Short mmCIF file of C-alpha atoms in Angstrom, two decimals:
data_model
loop_
_atom_site.label_atom_id
_atom_site.label_comp_id
_atom_site.label_asym_id
_atom_site.label_seq_id
_atom_site.Cartn_x
_atom_site.Cartn_y
_atom_site.Cartn_z
CA UNK A 1 -33.99 -52.46 8.37
CA UNK A 2 -33.28 -48.74 9.02
CA UNK A 3 -35.78 -46.12 7.86
CA UNK A 4 -35.11 -44.84 4.36
CA UNK A 5 -34.13 -41.31 5.55
CA UNK A 6 -31.45 -42.66 7.86
CA UNK A 7 -27.99 -43.76 6.77
CA UNK A 8 -24.84 -45.04 8.35
CA UNK A 9 -21.47 -43.34 8.12
CA UNK A 10 -20.38 -45.44 5.15
CA UNK A 11 -23.47 -44.64 3.11
CA UNK A 12 -23.22 -40.95 3.98
CA UNK A 13 -19.61 -40.90 2.83
CA UNK A 14 -20.49 -42.66 -0.41
CA UNK A 15 -23.42 -40.38 -1.23
CA UNK A 16 -21.31 -37.28 -0.49
CA UNK A 17 -18.39 -38.60 -2.53
CA UNK A 18 -15.91 -38.60 0.32
CA UNK A 19 -14.27 -40.98 2.79
CA UNK A 20 -15.52 -42.36 6.08
CA UNK A 21 -12.51 -40.79 7.77
CA UNK A 22 -13.57 -37.35 6.48
CA UNK A 23 -17.15 -37.83 7.66
CA UNK A 24 -15.91 -38.91 11.09
CA UNK A 25 -13.66 -35.84 11.30
CA UNK A 26 -16.53 -33.42 10.65
CA UNK A 27 -18.92 -35.35 12.84
CA UNK A 28 -16.46 -35.30 15.76
CA UNK A 29 -16.18 -31.49 15.38
CA UNK A 30 -19.96 -31.22 15.67
CA UNK A 31 -20.45 -30.04 12.10
CA UNK A 32 -22.86 -32.83 11.09
CA UNK A 33 -26.20 -33.34 12.81
CA UNK A 34 -26.53 -36.92 14.00
CA UNK A 35 -29.52 -39.10 14.82
CA UNK A 36 -29.49 -41.29 17.92
CA UNK A 37 -26.98 -44.11 17.59
CA UNK A 38 -28.08 -47.67 17.06
CA UNK A 39 -28.16 -50.10 19.95
CA UNK A 40 -24.81 -51.29 18.66
CA UNK A 41 -23.34 -47.76 18.95
CA UNK A 42 -23.17 -47.03 15.24
CA UNK A 43 -23.64 -43.46 14.04
CA UNK A 44 -26.80 -42.61 12.09
CA UNK A 45 -27.36 -39.57 9.90
CA UNK A 46 -30.28 -38.03 8.07
CA UNK A 47 -30.78 -35.95 4.92
CA UNK A 48 -29.78 -32.77 6.77
CA UNK A 49 -26.32 -34.22 7.49
CA UNK A 50 -25.89 -35.08 3.80
CA UNK A 51 -26.77 -31.55 2.74
CA UNK A 52 -24.46 -30.10 5.42
CA UNK A 53 -21.62 -32.37 4.35
CA UNK A 54 -22.01 -31.31 0.72
CA UNK A 55 -21.87 -27.67 1.81
CA UNK A 56 -18.72 -28.32 3.83
CA UNK A 57 -17.04 -30.10 0.93
CA UNK A 58 -17.95 -27.30 -1.48
CA UNK A 59 -16.45 -24.71 0.86
CA UNK A 60 -13.33 -26.81 1.38
CA UNK A 61 -12.98 -27.09 -2.41
CA UNK A 62 -12.81 -23.29 -2.36
CA UNK A 63 -10.12 -23.60 0.35
CA UNK A 64 -12.27 -21.98 3.05
CA UNK A 65 -10.65 -22.88 6.41
CA UNK A 66 -12.54 -25.26 8.69
CA UNK A 67 -12.93 -22.67 11.52
CA UNK A 68 -14.63 -20.32 9.03
CA UNK A 69 -16.85 -23.19 7.88
CA UNK A 70 -17.89 -23.82 11.48
CA UNK A 71 -19.03 -20.19 11.71
CA UNK A 72 -20.64 -20.36 8.26
CA UNK A 73 -22.90 -23.27 9.22
CA UNK A 74 -24.64 -21.17 11.85
CA UNK A 75 -26.81 -19.50 9.19
CA UNK A 76 -26.95 -17.82 5.80
CA UNK A 77 -25.58 -14.48 7.05
CA UNK A 78 -22.69 -16.27 8.73
CA UNK A 79 -22.02 -18.12 5.47
CA UNK A 80 -21.90 -14.87 3.51
CA UNK A 81 -19.55 -13.35 6.09
CA UNK A 82 -17.24 -16.36 5.95
CA UNK A 83 -17.16 -16.31 2.15
CA UNK A 84 -16.55 -12.55 2.10
CA UNK A 85 -13.71 -12.95 4.58
CA UNK A 86 -12.14 -15.69 2.49
CA UNK A 87 -12.59 -13.63 -0.67
CA UNK A 88 -10.45 -10.87 0.87
CA UNK A 89 -7.73 -13.42 1.52
CA UNK A 90 -7.91 -14.73 -2.05
CA UNK A 91 -7.63 -11.20 -3.42
CA UNK A 92 -4.57 -10.61 -1.25
CA UNK A 93 -3.02 -13.81 -2.58
CA UNK A 94 -3.73 -12.72 -6.16
CA UNK A 95 -2.07 -9.35 -5.46
CA UNK A 96 1.03 -11.15 -4.22
CA UNK A 97 1.07 -13.30 -7.36
CA UNK A 98 0.70 -10.25 -9.60
CA UNK A 99 3.69 -8.62 -7.91
CA UNK A 100 5.73 -11.80 -8.26
CA UNK A 101 4.80 -12.05 -11.92
CA UNK A 102 5.89 -8.47 -12.50
CA UNK A 103 9.17 -9.07 -10.64
CA UNK A 104 9.89 -12.17 -12.72
CA UNK A 105 9.12 -10.32 -15.94
CA UNK A 106 11.44 -7.54 -14.84
CA UNK A 107 14.32 -9.98 -14.38
CA UNK A 108 13.45 -11.85 -17.57
CA UNK A 109 13.52 -8.63 -19.60
CA UNK A 110 16.98 -7.60 -18.35
CA UNK A 111 19.32 -6.59 -21.15
CA UNK A 112 22.50 -8.01 -19.63
CA UNK A 113 23.76 -10.20 -16.76
CA UNK A 114 24.88 -7.09 -14.87
CA UNK A 115 21.44 -5.50 -15.21
CA UNK A 116 19.79 -8.76 -14.21
CA UNK A 117 21.93 -8.97 -11.08
CA UNK A 118 21.13 -5.37 -10.13
CA UNK A 119 17.42 -5.86 -10.61
CA UNK A 120 17.40 -9.09 -8.64
CA UNK A 121 19.19 -7.43 -5.74
CA UNK A 122 16.97 -4.36 -5.56
CA UNK A 123 13.69 -6.26 -6.00
CA UNK A 124 14.65 -8.90 -3.43
CA UNK A 125 15.21 -6.18 -0.83
CA UNK A 126 11.82 -4.53 -1.36
CA UNK A 127 8.64 -5.78 0.34
CA UNK A 128 6.17 -7.12 -2.21
CA UNK A 129 3.35 -6.22 -2.19
CA UNK A 130 4.60 -2.75 -1.27
CA UNK A 131 4.84 -1.61 2.34
CA UNK A 132 4.97 2.20 2.73
CA UNK A 133 6.66 2.03 6.16
CA UNK A 134 10.19 2.69 4.93
CA UNK A 135 9.05 5.50 2.63
CA UNK A 136 7.21 7.16 5.50
CA UNK A 137 10.28 6.76 7.73
CA UNK A 138 12.34 8.64 5.10
CA UNK A 139 10.17 11.72 5.63
CA UNK A 140 9.96 11.37 9.39
CA UNK A 141 13.75 11.64 9.48
CA UNK A 142 13.65 14.87 7.49
CA UNK A 143 10.62 16.83 8.60
CA UNK A 144 10.02 18.48 12.00
CA UNK A 145 7.02 16.23 12.54
CA UNK A 146 7.23 16.45 16.33
CA UNK A 147 6.61 20.16 16.04
CA UNK A 148 3.54 19.65 13.87
CA UNK A 149 -0.01 18.60 14.84
CA UNK A 150 -0.54 14.90 14.21
CA UNK A 151 -3.20 15.56 11.59
CA UNK A 152 -0.88 17.82 9.60
CA UNK A 153 2.17 15.54 9.87
CA UNK A 154 0.09 12.54 8.80
CA UNK A 155 -1.27 14.45 5.80
CA UNK A 156 2.25 15.46 4.73
CA UNK A 157 3.62 11.92 4.92
CA UNK A 158 0.57 10.42 3.21
CA UNK A 159 0.87 12.91 0.35
CA UNK A 160 4.60 12.23 -0.02
CA UNK A 161 4.41 8.43 -0.09
CA UNK A 162 3.43 6.86 -3.38
CA UNK A 163 3.26 3.14 -4.18
CA UNK A 164 2.47 1.50 -7.54
CA UNK A 165 -0.99 0.29 -8.61
CA UNK A 166 -2.00 -3.23 -7.57
CA UNK A 167 -1.14 -4.62 -11.02
CA UNK A 168 2.18 -2.92 -11.79
CA UNK A 169 4.17 -2.99 -14.99
CA UNK A 170 7.76 -4.18 -14.49
CA UNK A 171 9.24 -0.69 -14.94
CA UNK A 172 6.97 0.70 -12.21
CA UNK A 173 7.89 -2.14 -9.90
CA UNK A 174 11.56 -1.39 -10.52
CA UNK A 175 11.04 2.29 -9.73
CA UNK A 176 9.29 1.34 -6.49
CA UNK A 177 12.03 -1.12 -5.53
CA UNK A 178 14.70 1.51 -6.17
CA UNK A 179 12.65 4.08 -4.26
CA UNK A 180 12.40 1.70 -1.30
CA UNK A 181 16.16 1.04 -1.38
CA UNK A 182 16.87 4.77 -1.56
CA UNK A 183 14.58 5.54 1.38
CA UNK A 184 16.12 2.75 3.44
CA UNK A 185 19.76 3.64 2.87
CA UNK A 186 19.79 7.45 2.71
CA UNK A 187 21.05 9.31 5.76
CA UNK A 188 18.99 12.24 6.98
CA UNK A 189 20.86 15.56 7.06
CA UNK A 190 20.57 18.14 9.78
CA UNK A 191 17.29 20.10 9.77
CA UNK A 192 17.30 22.50 6.79
CA UNK A 193 18.49 25.99 7.58
CA UNK A 194 15.31 27.40 6.10
CA UNK A 195 13.34 25.65 8.87
CA UNK A 196 15.43 27.18 11.67
CA UNK A 197 13.69 29.91 13.63
CA UNK A 198 10.44 29.59 11.70
CA UNK A 199 6.92 28.47 12.56
CA UNK A 200 6.73 24.95 11.04
CA UNK A 201 2.94 24.83 11.19
CA UNK A 202 2.59 28.05 9.20
CA UNK A 203 5.30 26.91 6.79
CA UNK A 204 3.92 23.47 5.97
CA UNK A 205 0.28 24.51 5.92
CA UNK A 206 1.21 27.28 3.50
CA UNK A 207 3.34 24.98 1.40
CA UNK A 208 0.42 22.58 1.10
CA UNK A 209 -1.64 25.32 -0.55
CA UNK A 210 1.27 26.39 -2.76
CA UNK A 211 2.05 22.84 -3.88
CA UNK A 212 -1.58 22.25 -4.83
CA UNK A 213 -1.57 25.39 -6.96
CA UNK A 214 1.84 24.56 -8.42
CA UNK A 215 0.79 21.01 -9.28
CA UNK A 216 -2.25 22.37 -11.11
CA UNK A 217 -0.04 24.74 -13.13
CA UNK A 218 2.36 21.90 -13.89
CA UNK A 219 -0.45 19.57 -14.97
CA UNK A 220 -1.78 22.30 -17.25
CA UNK A 221 1.65 22.64 -18.89
CA UNK A 222 2.19 26.21 -17.69
CA UNK A 223 5.69 27.64 -17.80
CA UNK A 224 7.08 28.60 -14.35
CA UNK A 225 6.43 32.25 -13.62
CA UNK A 226 4.61 34.79 -11.46
CA UNK A 227 1.09 34.09 -10.31
CA UNK A 228 -1.04 32.78 -7.45
CA UNK A 229 1.04 29.61 -7.00
CA UNK A 230 4.32 31.51 -6.60
CA UNK A 231 2.68 34.10 -4.33
CA UNK A 232 1.38 31.31 -2.06
CA UNK A 233 4.83 29.67 -2.05
CA UNK A 234 6.58 32.87 -0.99
CA UNK A 235 3.82 33.70 1.49
CA UNK A 236 4.31 30.32 3.21
CA UNK A 237 7.99 31.08 3.82
CA UNK A 238 7.46 34.74 4.67
CA UNK A 239 4.61 34.01 7.08
CA UNK A 240 6.59 31.30 8.85
CA UNK A 241 9.45 33.76 9.42
CA UNK A 242 7.23 36.74 10.26
CA UNK A 243 8.67 38.52 7.25
CA UNK A 244 7.13 40.54 4.45
CA UNK A 245 6.94 39.40 0.85
CA UNK A 246 9.30 41.87 -0.82
CA UNK A 247 11.61 41.60 -3.84
CA UNK A 248 14.55 41.40 -1.43
CA UNK A 249 12.91 38.55 0.50
CA UNK A 250 12.25 36.67 -2.74
CA UNK A 251 15.89 36.98 -3.79
CA UNK A 252 17.04 35.80 -0.36
CA UNK A 253 14.58 32.88 -0.44
CA UNK A 254 15.80 31.78 -3.87
CA UNK A 255 19.40 31.69 -2.62
CA UNK A 256 18.41 29.86 0.56
CA UNK A 257 16.42 27.19 -1.29
CA UNK A 258 19.35 26.57 -3.64
CA UNK A 259 21.75 26.29 -0.71
CA UNK A 260 19.59 23.88 1.31
CA UNK A 261 18.48 21.59 -1.53
CA UNK A 262 18.75 17.93 -0.52
CA UNK A 263 19.91 15.59 -3.34
CA UNK A 264 18.37 12.60 -1.52
CA UNK A 265 14.98 14.30 -1.53
CA UNK A 266 15.38 15.19 -5.20
CA UNK A 267 16.15 11.53 -5.96
CA UNK A 268 13.15 10.42 -3.89
CA UNK A 269 10.82 12.59 -5.95
CA UNK A 270 12.38 11.43 -9.23
CA UNK A 271 11.81 7.77 -8.37
CA UNK A 272 8.39 8.48 -6.89
CA UNK A 273 7.22 10.07 -10.13
CA UNK A 274 8.34 6.96 -12.04
CA UNK A 275 6.34 4.69 -9.71
CA UNK A 276 3.06 5.91 -11.17
CA UNK A 277 3.49 8.34 -14.09
CA UNK A 278 -0.27 8.56 -14.58
CA UNK A 279 -0.79 10.01 -11.08
CA UNK A 280 -0.95 13.79 -10.45
CA UNK A 281 2.40 15.60 -10.09
CA UNK A 282 4.26 14.89 -6.86
CA UNK A 283 4.89 17.56 -4.26
CA UNK A 284 8.50 17.43 -5.35
CA UNK A 285 7.57 18.24 -8.94
CA UNK A 286 5.41 21.12 -7.71
CA UNK A 287 8.29 22.34 -5.53
CA UNK A 288 10.68 22.33 -8.50
CA UNK A 289 8.16 24.24 -10.62
CA UNK A 290 7.76 26.84 -7.86
CA UNK A 291 11.53 27.19 -7.42
CA UNK A 292 11.88 27.71 -11.15
CA UNK A 293 9.11 30.31 -11.01
CA UNK A 294 10.90 32.05 -8.15
CA UNK A 295 14.20 32.02 -10.04
CA UNK A 296 12.49 33.54 -13.06
CA UNK A 297 10.82 36.18 -10.91
CA UNK A 298 14.05 37.22 -9.18
CA UNK A 299 16.37 37.09 -12.17
CA UNK A 300 18.19 40.33 -12.88
CA UNK A 301 17.24 41.59 -16.37
CA UNK A 302 20.08 41.56 -18.91
CA UNK A 303 21.71 44.98 -19.04
CA UNK A 304 19.96 45.96 -15.79
#
């Protein structure tokens, strides 16, 4: 009779609550420690194999892949690493499900068949969860990024691209889907005339400062008008063109900005703001505030 601490493959399977075929599979992969076989060639296992098998089955119940289990059985730290790795995957799957749920709610809440068809089409064309690649490409087609240092161009694109939170409401998902469609289908115009013959580094570095100040004014509910934000905005353009900030330059800049406004960019900012209304003002919103401030500053007084 075999010692009490030894068991055959059938007993091991029974005590672990699994099948002989499953035990053989893990044993053949080297995941179960085995005692020397009997003279008849039958496998023998001890208490350590039973504990290991229970660990394997628990991890498989959590859907941890077998290769990760193989690494996990090397020690406690390896087990924690494998579980942490699998947890990341589960969170990614949950994010996908949350996006799908929001998309389904969006279609379900449609007010008419025509609206339902439009929403289905635009959502089906957008990557879910969101992928910022197409949004970034929109700006790379419009900005002189090749003339800018990589750090600056990356900062501009990162600041311009906005995606919804990980658990989006249907209306935010719709705004993102429409934003993605707009970015994908819009055709980039020729470089803006205001960028011709100017130093792009000085321009966009200066605009970064001006937009930050303008966004702060906008968030505070300030009416567009003279102040540090407008001065920084004008200084960015004047410095890039080696010009002086004069009343004449401000009037010329106001006309030039009106003439070179890009409706596709305006639409991008409108949709981007709807993607996450709780986020700080977009650069586009700050730009509009600064243009309004410039228009106010250069307006000819009535009767003047």
